[in-house]
Coordinates of C-alpha atoms in Angstrom, one line a residue:
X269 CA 0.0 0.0 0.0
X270 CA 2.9 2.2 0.9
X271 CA 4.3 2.0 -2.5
X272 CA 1.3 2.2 -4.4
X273 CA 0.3 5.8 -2.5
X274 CA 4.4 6.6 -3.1
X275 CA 3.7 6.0 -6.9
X276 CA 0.4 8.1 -6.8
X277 CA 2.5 10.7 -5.4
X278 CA 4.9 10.7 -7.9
X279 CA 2.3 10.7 -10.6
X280 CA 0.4 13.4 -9.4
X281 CA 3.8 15.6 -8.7
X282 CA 4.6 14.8 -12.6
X283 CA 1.4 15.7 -13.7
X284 CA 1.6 19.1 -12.1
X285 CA 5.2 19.5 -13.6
X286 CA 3.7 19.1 -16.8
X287 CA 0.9 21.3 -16.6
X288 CA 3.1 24.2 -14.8
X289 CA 5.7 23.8 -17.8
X290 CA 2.7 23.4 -20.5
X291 CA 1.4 27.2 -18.5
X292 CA 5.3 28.9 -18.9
X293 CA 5.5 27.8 -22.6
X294 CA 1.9 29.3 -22.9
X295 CA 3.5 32.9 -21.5
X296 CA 5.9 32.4 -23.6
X297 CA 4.8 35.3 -26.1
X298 CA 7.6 36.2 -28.1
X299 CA 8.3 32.4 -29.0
X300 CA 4.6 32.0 -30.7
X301 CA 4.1 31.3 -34.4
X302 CA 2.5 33.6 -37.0
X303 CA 2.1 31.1 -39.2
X304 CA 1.7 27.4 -40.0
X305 CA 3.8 25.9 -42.2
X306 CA 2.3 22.7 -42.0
X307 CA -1.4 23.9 -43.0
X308 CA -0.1 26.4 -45.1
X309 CA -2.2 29.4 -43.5
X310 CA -1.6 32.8 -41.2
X311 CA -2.8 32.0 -38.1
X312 CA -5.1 34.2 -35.5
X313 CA -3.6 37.1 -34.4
X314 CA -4.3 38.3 -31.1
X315 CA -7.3 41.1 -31.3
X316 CA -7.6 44.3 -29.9
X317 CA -9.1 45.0 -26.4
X318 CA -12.2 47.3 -27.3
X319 CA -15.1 48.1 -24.4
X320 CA -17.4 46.3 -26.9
X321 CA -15.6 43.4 -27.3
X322 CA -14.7 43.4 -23.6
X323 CA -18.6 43.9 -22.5
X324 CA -19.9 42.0 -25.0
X325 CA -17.3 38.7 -24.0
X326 CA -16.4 38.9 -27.9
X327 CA -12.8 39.8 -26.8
X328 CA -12.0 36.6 -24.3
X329 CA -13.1 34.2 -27.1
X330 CA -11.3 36.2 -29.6
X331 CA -8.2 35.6 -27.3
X332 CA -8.9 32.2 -26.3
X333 CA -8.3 31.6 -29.9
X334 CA -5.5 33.0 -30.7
X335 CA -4.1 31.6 -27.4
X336 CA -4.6 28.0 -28.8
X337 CA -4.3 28.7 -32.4
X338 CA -0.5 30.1 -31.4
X339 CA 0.6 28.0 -28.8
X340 CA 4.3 27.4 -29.7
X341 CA 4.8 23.6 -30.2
X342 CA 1.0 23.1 -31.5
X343 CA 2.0 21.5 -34.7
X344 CA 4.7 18.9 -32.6
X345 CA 2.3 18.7 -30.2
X346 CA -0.4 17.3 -33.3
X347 CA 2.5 15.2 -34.8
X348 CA 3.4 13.5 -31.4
X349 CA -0.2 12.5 -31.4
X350 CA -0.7 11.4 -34.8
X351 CA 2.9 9.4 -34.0
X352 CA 1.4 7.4 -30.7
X353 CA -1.3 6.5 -32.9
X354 CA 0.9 5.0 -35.3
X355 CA 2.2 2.5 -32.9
X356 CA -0.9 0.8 -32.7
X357 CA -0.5 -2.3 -34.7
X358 CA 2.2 -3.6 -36.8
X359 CA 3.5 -0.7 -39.3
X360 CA 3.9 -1.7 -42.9
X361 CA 4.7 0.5 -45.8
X362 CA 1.0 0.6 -46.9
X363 CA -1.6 2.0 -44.1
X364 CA -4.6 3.8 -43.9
X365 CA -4.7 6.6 -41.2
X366 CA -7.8 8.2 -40.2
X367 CA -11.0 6.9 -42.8
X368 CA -13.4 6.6 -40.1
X369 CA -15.9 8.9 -42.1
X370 CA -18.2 7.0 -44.7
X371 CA -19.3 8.4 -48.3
X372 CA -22.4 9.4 -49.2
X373 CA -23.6 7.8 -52.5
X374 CA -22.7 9.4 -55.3
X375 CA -25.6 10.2 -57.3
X376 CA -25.5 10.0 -61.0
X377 CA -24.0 13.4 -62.6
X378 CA -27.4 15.6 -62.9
X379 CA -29.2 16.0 -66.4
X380 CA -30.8 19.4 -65.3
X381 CA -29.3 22.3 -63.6
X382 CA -30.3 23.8 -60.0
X383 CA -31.6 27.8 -60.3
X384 CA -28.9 29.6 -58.2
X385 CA -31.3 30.4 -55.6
X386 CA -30.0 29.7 -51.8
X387 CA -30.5 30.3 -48.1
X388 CA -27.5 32.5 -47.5
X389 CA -27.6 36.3 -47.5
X390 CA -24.8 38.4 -47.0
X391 CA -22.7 39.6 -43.9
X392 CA -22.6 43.3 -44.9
X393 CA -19.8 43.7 -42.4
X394 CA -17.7 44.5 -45.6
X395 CA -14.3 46.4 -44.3
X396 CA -12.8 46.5 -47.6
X397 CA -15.4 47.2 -49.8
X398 CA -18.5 49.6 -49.6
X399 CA -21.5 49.0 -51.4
X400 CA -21.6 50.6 -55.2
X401 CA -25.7 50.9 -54.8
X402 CA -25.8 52.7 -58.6
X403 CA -24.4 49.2 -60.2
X404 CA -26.8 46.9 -57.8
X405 CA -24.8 46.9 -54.8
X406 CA -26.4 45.2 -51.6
X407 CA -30.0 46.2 -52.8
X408 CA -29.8 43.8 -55.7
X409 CA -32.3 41.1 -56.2
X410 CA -30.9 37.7 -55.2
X411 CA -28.8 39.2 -51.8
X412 CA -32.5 40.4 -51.1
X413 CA -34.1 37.1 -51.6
X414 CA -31.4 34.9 -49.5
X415 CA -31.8 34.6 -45.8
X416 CA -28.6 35.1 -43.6
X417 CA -25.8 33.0 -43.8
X418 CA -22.7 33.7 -41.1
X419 CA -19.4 33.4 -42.0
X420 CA -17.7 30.3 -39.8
X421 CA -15.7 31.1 -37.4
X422 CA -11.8 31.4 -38.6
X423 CA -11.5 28.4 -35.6
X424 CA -14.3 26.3 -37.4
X425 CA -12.2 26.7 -40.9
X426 CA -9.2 26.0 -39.2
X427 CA -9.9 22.7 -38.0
X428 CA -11.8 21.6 -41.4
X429 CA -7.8 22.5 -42.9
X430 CA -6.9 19.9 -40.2
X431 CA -9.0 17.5 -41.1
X432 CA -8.7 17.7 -44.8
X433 CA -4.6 16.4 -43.9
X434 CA -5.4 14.0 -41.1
X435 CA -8.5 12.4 -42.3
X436 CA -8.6 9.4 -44.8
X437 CA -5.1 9.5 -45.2
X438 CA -3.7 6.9 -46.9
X439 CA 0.0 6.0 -47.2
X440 CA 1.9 4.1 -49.5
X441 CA 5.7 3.9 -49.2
X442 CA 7.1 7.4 -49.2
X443 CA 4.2 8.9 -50.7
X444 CA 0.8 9.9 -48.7
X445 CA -2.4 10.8 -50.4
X446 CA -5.8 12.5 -49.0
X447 CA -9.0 10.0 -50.0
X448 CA -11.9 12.0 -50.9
X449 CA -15.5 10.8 -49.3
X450 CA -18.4 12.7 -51.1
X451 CA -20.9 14.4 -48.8
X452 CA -24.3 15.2 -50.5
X453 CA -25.6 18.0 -48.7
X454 CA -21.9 19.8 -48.6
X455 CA -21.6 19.3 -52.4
X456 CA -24.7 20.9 -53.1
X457 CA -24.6 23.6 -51.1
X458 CA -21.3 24.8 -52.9
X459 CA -23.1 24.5 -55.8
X460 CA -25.4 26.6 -54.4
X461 CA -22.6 29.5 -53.7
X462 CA -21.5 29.6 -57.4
X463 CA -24.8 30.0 -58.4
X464 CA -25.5 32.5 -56.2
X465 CA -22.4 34.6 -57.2
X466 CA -23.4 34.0 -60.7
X467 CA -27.1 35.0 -60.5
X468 CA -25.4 38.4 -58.6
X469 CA -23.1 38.9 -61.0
X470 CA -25.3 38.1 -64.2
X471 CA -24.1 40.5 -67.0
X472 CA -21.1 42.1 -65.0
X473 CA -18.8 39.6 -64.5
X474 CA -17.9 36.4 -65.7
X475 CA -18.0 33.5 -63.3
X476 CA -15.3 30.5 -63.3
X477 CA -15.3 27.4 -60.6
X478 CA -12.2 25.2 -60.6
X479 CA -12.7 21.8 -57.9
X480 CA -9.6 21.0 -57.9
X481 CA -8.5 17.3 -57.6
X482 CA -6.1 15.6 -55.0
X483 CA -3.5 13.3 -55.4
X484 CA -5.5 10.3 -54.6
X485 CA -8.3 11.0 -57.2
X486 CA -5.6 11.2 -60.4
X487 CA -2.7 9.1 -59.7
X488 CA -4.5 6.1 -57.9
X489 CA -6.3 3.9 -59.8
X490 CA -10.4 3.8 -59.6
X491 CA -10.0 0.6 -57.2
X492 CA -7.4 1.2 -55.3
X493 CA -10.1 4.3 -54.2
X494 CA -13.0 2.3 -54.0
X495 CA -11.2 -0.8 -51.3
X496 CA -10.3 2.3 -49.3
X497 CA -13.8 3.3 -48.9
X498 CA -13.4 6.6 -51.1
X499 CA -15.5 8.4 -53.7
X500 CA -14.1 8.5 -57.4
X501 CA -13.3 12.2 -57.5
X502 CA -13.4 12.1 -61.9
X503 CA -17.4 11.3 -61.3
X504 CA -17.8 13.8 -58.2
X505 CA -16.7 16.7 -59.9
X506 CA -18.7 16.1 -63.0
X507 CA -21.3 15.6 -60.3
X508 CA -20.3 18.9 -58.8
X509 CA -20.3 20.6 -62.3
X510 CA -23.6 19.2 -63.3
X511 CA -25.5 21.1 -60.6
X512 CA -24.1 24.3 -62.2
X513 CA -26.2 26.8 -63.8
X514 CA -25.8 27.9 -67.4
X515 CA -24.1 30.6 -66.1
X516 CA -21.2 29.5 -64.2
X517 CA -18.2 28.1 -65.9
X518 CA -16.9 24.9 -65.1
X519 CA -13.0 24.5 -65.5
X520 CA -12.4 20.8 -66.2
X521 CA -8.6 20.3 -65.2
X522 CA -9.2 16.3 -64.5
X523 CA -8.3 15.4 -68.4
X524 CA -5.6 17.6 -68.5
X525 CA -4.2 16.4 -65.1
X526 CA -4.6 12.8 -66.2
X527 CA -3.2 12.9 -69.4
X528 CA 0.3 14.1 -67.6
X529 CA -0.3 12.1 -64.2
X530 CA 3.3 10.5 -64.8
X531 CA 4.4 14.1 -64.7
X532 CA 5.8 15.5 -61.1
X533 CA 2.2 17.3 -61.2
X534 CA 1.3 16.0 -57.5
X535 CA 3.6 15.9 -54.2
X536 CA 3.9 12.7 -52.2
X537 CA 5.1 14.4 -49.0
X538 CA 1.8 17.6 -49.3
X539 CA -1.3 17.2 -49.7
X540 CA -1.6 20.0 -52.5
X541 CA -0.8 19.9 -56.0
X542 CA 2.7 21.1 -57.7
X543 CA 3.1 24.1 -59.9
X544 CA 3.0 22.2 -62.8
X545 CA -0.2 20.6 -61.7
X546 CA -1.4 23.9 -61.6
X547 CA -0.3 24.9 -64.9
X548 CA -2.3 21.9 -66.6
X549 CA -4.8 23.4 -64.9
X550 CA -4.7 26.8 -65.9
X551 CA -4.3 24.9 -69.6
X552 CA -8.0 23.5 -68.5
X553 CA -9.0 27.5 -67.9
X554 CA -7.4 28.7 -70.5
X555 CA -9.5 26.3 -72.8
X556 CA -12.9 27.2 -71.3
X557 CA -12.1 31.0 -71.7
X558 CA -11.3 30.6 -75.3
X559 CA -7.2 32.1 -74.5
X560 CA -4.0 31.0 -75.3
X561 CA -1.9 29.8 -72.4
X562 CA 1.6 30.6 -71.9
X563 CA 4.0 28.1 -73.2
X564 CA 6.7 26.9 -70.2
X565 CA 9.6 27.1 -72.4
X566 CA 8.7 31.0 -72.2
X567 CA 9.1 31.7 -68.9
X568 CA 12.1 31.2 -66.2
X569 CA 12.0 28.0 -64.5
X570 CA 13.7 27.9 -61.2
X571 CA 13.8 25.3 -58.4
X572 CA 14.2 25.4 -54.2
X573 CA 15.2 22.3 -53.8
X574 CA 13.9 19.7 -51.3
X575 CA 11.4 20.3 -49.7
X576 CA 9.0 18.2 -46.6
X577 CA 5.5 19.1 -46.9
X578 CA 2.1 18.8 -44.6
X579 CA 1.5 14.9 -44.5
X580 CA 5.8 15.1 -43.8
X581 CA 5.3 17.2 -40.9
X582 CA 2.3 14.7 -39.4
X583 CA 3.6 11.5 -40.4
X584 CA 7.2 12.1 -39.2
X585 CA 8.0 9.1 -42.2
X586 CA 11.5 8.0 -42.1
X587 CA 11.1 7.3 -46.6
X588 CA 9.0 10.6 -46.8
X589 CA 12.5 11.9 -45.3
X590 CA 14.8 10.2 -47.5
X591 CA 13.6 10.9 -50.5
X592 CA 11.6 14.5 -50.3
X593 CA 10.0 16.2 -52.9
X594 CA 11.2 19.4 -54.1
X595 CA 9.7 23.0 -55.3
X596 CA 9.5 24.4 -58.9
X597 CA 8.2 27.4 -60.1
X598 CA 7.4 29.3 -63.3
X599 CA 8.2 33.2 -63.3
X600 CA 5.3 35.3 -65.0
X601 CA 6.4 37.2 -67.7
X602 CA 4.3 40.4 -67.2
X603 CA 5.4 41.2 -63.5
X604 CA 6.9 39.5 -60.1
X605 CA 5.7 42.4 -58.5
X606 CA 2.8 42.1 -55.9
X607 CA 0.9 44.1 -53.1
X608 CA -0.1 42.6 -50.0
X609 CA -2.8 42.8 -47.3
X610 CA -1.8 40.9 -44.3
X611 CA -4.3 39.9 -41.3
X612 CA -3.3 42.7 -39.4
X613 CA -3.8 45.2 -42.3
X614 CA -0.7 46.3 -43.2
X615 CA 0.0 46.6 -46.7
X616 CA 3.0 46.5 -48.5
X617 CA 4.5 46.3 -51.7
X618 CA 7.9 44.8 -51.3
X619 CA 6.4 41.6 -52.2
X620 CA 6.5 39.0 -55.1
X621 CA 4.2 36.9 -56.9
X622 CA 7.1 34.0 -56.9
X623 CA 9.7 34.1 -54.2
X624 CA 12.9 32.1 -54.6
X625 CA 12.6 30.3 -51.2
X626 CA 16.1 28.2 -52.1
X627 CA 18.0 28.9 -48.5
X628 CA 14.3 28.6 -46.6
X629 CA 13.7 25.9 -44.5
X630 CA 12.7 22.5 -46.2
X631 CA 9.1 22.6 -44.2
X632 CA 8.3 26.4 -45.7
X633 CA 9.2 26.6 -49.5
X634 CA 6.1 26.7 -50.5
X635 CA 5.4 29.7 -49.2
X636 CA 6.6 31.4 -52.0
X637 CA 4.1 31.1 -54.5
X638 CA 2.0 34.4 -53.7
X639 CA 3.3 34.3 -50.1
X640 CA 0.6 31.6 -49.3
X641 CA -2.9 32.6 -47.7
X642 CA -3.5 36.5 -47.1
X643 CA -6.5 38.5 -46.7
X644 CA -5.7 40.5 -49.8
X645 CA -3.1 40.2 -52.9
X646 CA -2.9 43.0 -56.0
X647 CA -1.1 41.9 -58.8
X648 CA -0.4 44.9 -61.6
X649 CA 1.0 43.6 -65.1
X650 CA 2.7 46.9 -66.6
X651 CA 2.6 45.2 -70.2
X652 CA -1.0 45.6 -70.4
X653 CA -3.3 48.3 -70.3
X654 CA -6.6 46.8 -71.6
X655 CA -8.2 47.3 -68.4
X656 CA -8.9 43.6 -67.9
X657 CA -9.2 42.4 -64.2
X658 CA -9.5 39.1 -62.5
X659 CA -10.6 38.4 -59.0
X660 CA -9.2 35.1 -57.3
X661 CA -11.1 33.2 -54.3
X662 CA -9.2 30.2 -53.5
X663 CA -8.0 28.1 -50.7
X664 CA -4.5 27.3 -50.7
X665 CA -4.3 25.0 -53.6
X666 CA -5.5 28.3 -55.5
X667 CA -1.7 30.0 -54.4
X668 CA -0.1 28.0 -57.1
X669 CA -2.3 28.6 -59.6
X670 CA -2.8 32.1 -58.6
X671 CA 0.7 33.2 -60.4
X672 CA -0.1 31.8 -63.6
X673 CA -2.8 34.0 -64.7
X674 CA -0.5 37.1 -64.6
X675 CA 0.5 37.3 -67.8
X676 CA -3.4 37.1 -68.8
X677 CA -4.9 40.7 -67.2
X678 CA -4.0 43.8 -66.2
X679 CA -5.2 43.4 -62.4
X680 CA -5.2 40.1 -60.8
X681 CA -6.8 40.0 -57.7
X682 CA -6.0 37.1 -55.0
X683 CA -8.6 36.6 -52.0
X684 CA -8.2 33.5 -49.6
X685 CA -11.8 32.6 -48.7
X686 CA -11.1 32.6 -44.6
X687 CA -9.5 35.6 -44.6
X688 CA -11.2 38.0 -47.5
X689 CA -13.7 40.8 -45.6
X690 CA -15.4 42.3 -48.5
X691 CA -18.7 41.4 -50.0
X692 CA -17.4 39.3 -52.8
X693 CA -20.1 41.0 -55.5
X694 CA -19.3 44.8 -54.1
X695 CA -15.7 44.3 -54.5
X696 CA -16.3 43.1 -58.4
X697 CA -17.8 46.0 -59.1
X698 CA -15.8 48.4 -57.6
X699 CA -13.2 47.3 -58.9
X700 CA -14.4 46.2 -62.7
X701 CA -13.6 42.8 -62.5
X702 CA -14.2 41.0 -65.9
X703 CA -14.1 37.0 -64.3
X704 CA -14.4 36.3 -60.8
X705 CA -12.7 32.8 -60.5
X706 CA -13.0 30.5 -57.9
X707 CA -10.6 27.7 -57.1
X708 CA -10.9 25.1 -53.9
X709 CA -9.1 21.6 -53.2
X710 CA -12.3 18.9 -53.8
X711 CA -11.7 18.2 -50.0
X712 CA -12.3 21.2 -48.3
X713 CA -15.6 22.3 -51.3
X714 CA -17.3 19.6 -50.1
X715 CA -16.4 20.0 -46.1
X716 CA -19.3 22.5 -45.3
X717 CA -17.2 25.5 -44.8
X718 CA -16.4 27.4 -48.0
X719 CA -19.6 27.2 -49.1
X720 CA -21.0 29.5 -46.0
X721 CA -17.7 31.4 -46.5
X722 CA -19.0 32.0 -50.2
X723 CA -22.4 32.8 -49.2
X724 CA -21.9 35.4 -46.4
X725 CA -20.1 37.8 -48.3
X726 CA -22.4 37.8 -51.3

């Protein structure tokens, strides 16, 4: 009995250790992170004390939060978890982590189209943007006719980012890839979104929507998907694209992305696509807006080296390690120049729209296409002056595609669907945007939280 209450002791004196060292890391303010490497995103920042916020208890969740979202080893923290549960079982070079969710069925692709009517309305919290009421503004007819839709909470978006790079991951050697499970009612209501922004936008602006595939959906094979429990993502996004409107434009990048898939168009140790998956594409864009794309051999071609991406950084794989990946990156030819609007609202123009990230560390090269997820980026190409303009709403697969329509407008316009404030329809016409083009991973479309994101700001 005596040692049994000497070992509960000791347990409880450890414990307390922990939790007192866990509560000095937590002070430790200068030490926390601004951004995650491993999800690619900025993260909160901590918000400013205001007697409404304070009153209103706004401000302590606000900071809750950011205290969380910034807490310095977070992301070891998350892969020391996903680790432990590794050692459950015998580990062989094929396993499936996470794939506890189950697939809707996935209906046959739609005959008919849906009629861009939805329940969302807008948040007319725009801070960006004011309302141009003389070119339809917030009076027009379809933000009239849609009930309220909130925004999710940055916290909620967050940890659907998480899941799209934990859940149904399945690895295969040195090489890990995201399966896709469709989800009916999330499919359809970001249908619903680009309808919506067409149906705003009908005879102002031209609308674009790019699902983009994942690794899983082009360069495994149909069964390998279906013994894992997954949805065939070819069929889901003609499903997606079926439930369109004659009025938005579907960019079909799965033929192009197939016909190269022994091409380095994916990474094995990230769950996004390449630059040159992006580029085939941008060929798929290019085709449904009737242009010419820009030929590679034109442009300057530089690579970073190796580079250890997001499934890396959770798996911890000893073959991911010994044989990384590694960054490339095509130069525009109009500009490199870009303006950015961080979360904090600083803006600067010492930015560009590829930064050589060669001497960064091999978690972070990435980061220099577009310097990854911001409120805000402006991109001006000095060799035109035909007044065209593009407007870009993406999640982070959209940050390598992002460069390669420079060379194709004046203005390019770059909003990351988390972190972009203005009412996406006041800021198009404000700013005479010709095609408002919207690009999201196939994961995180059909994960119920870019759709609201969509929604609120129309």
């Amino acid at each position: 009995m005596r040692k049994v209450g000497a070992y509960r002791r000791v347990g409880v004196a450890a414990s307390a250790v922990v939790l007192a060292a866990g509560a000095v890391v937590g002070l430790l303010f200068f030490a926390r992170p601004t951004t995650s490497e491993v999800e690619k995103r900025t993260l909160t920042a901590m918000p400013q004390l205001t007697w409404s916020g304070f009153w209103s208890g706004e401000y302590f969740s606000d900071l809750a939060l950011w205290y969380s979202d910034t807490y310095p080893p977070r992301e070891q923290l998350v892969a020391a978890d996903q680790a432990l549960d590794g050692l459950h079982g015998i580990q062989t070079e094929t396993q499936m982590i996470g794939g506890t969710k189950r697939a809707d069925e996935l209906p046959p692709a739609s005959s008919s189209t849906t009629d861009g009517t939805s329940d969302g309305e807008s948040n007319d919290s725009d801070t960006n943007a004011s309302a141009d009421t003389s070119k339809g503004g917030t009076g027009s007819k379809a933000r009239r006719e849609r009930g309220r839709v909130e925004v999710p909470a940055q916290e909620v978006m967050a940890e659907a980012i998480q899941d799209q790079v934990l859940d149904g991951l399945y690895v295969k050697g040195d090489a890990a890839y995201n399966i896709y499970y469709f989800d009916q009612d999330a499919v359809q209501e970001y249908a619903d979104a680009m309808n919506a922004a067409a149906e705003e936008l009908s005879g102002e602006a031209t609308v674009y929507s790019l699902v983009a595939p994942n690794a899983s959906g082009i360069l495994l094979s149909d069964q390998e998907v279906k013994d894992l429990g997954g949805t065939n993502q070819i069929d889901a996004i003609e499903y997606y694209y079926s439930l369109y409107n004659d009025d938005v434009h579907p960019i079909d990048s799965v033929p192009e992305l197939k016909a190269h898939d022994d091409e380095y168009i994916f990474f094995r140790t990230d769950h996004h696509w390449t630059a040159l998956g992006a580029y085939y594409a941008y060929v798929a864009f290019c085709k449904e807006k009737g242009i010419e794309p820009e030929n590679l051999d034109d442009m300057k071609h530089i690579n970073m080296g190796d580079f250890l991406g997001s499934l890396y950084a959770q798996l911890n794989s000893d073959a991911m390690a010994a044989n990384p990946d590694y960054v490339e990156a095509w130069i525009p030819n109009g500009t490199n120049k870009m303006r950015l609007w961080d979360q904090d609202g600083t803006v600067s123009d010492d930015y560009n729209v590829i930064t050589d990230t060669s001497d960064w560390d091999v978690t972070g090269k990435t980061m220099g296409f577009i310097m990854g997820d911001q409120p805000l980026q402006k991109i001006e190409n000095p060799k035109l002056d035909d007044g065209s303009a593009c407007l870009l709403i993406k999640d982070s697969f959209g940050d390598f595609f992002a460069p390669w329509l420079v060379d194709h407008y004046q203005t390019v316009y770059v909003g990351d669907f988390r972190y972009f404030e203005s009412n996406i329809d006041d800021f198009v016409r404000q700013n005479d945007i010709d095609d408002l083009i919207f690009c999201n991973n196939i994961t995180l479309a059909g994960g119920g939280v870019v759709a609201p994101a969509i929604l609120g700001r129309l």
